[in-house]
Structure formats: C-alpha cells, structure tokens
Coordinates of C-alpha atoms in Angstrom, one line a residue:
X1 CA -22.9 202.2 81.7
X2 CA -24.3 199.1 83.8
X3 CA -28.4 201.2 83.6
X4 CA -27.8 201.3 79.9
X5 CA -27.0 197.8 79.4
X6 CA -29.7 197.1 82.1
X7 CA -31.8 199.2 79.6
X8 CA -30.9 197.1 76.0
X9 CA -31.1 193.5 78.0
X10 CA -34.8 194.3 78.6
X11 CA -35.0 195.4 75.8
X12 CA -33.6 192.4 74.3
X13 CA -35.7 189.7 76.2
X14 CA -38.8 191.8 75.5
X15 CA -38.4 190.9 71.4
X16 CA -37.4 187.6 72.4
X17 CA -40.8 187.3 74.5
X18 CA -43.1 188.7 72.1
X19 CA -41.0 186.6 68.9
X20 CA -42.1 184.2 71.3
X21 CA -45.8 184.8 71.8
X22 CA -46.3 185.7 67.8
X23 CA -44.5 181.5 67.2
X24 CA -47.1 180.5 70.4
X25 CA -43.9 179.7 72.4
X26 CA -44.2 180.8 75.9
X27 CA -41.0 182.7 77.0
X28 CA -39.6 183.6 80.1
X29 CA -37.1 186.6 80.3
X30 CA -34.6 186.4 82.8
X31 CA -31.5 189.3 83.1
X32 CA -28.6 187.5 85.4
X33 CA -26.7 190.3 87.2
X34 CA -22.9 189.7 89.1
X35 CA -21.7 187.1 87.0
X36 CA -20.0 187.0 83.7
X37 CA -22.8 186.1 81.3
X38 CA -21.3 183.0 80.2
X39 CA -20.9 181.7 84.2
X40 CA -24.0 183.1 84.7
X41 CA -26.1 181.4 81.7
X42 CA -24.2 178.3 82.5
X43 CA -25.1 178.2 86.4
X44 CA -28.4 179.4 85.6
X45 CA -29.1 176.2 83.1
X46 CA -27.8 173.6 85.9
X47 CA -29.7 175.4 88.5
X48 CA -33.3 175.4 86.5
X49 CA -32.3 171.9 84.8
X50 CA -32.2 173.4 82.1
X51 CA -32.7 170.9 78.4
X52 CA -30.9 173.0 75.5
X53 CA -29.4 176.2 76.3
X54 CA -30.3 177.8 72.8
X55 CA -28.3 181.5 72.0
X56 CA -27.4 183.9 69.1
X57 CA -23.3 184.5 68.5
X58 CA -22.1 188.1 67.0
X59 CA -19.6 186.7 65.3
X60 CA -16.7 188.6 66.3
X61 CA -13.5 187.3 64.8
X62 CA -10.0 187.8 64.6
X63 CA -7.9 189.4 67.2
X64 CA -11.0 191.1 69.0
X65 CA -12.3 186.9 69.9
X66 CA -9.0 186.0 70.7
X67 CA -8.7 188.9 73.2
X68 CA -12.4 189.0 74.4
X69 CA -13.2 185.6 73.9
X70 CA -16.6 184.2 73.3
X71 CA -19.7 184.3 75.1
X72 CA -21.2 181.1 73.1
X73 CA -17.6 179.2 73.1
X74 CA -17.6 179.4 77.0
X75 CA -21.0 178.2 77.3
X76 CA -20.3 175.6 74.8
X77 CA -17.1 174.5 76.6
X78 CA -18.3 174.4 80.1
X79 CA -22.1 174.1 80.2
X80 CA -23.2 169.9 81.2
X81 CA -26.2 170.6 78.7
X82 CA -27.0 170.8 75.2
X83 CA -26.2 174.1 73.8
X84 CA -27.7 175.7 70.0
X85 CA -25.7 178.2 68.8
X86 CA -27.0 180.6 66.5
X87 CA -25.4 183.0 64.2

C-alpha cells in the first residue's frame, strides 16, 4: 500500500510540475512522508515561509467527511497562512 501511494504522489506532482512548466510557472514537487498530510502541509508551509498554501478538495461529503474528515478543512483550520482551496 504505502509504494503505491508513493507511486500516484509522484505521479501526481509530476502533472502538477509540467501544468506548471506548460503556464511558465516554475514548480517544485515535494512528497512529505510520517505525518498526516494535513500536519504535514501545514508544518511544511511554516517551515519554508510559505505565502498561500494553494490545494485541490475531492469533495467528499456526507457521513464519509464527517468520519474521515478533511484534508483542506484541517489545513484551513490550523495553517497561520493563506490557504486556496480548490474544487
């Protein structure tokens, strides 16, 4: 399990990097491992001073959010920067 999700986050940040390169944005993919990804994107963003923490939302609903939560509402909730969420 954890060498496939390994395997779809680079997978991930490599369209992100070359949606990047295509919009002349210069991107740079980082995969934080040992955290839960909201603590980790949020400690990541204080630790690089991060401006605007900008991320996408599945948008699960119902009882699935309720007992999962969200990724994007706990970085929106605990993060000290500015944070774009996209649907």
């Amino acid at each position: 399990l954890e060498s496939h999700l390994k395997d779809e986050g680079e997978k991930a940040t490599a369209y992100v990097v070359e949606t990047g390169k295509k919009a002349g944005v210069i991107v740079e993919p980082v995969i934080i491992d040992g955290k839960t990804p909201a603590d980790g994107i949020v400690d990541f963003a204080k630790e690089n001073d991060t401006n605007l923490i900008v991320m996408g939302t599945l948008g699960v609903t119902g009882l699935s959010h309720i007992l999962l939560g969200s990724v994007a509402e706990n970085v929106v909730r605990h993060a000290k920067r500015p944070v774009l969420v996209i649907p």
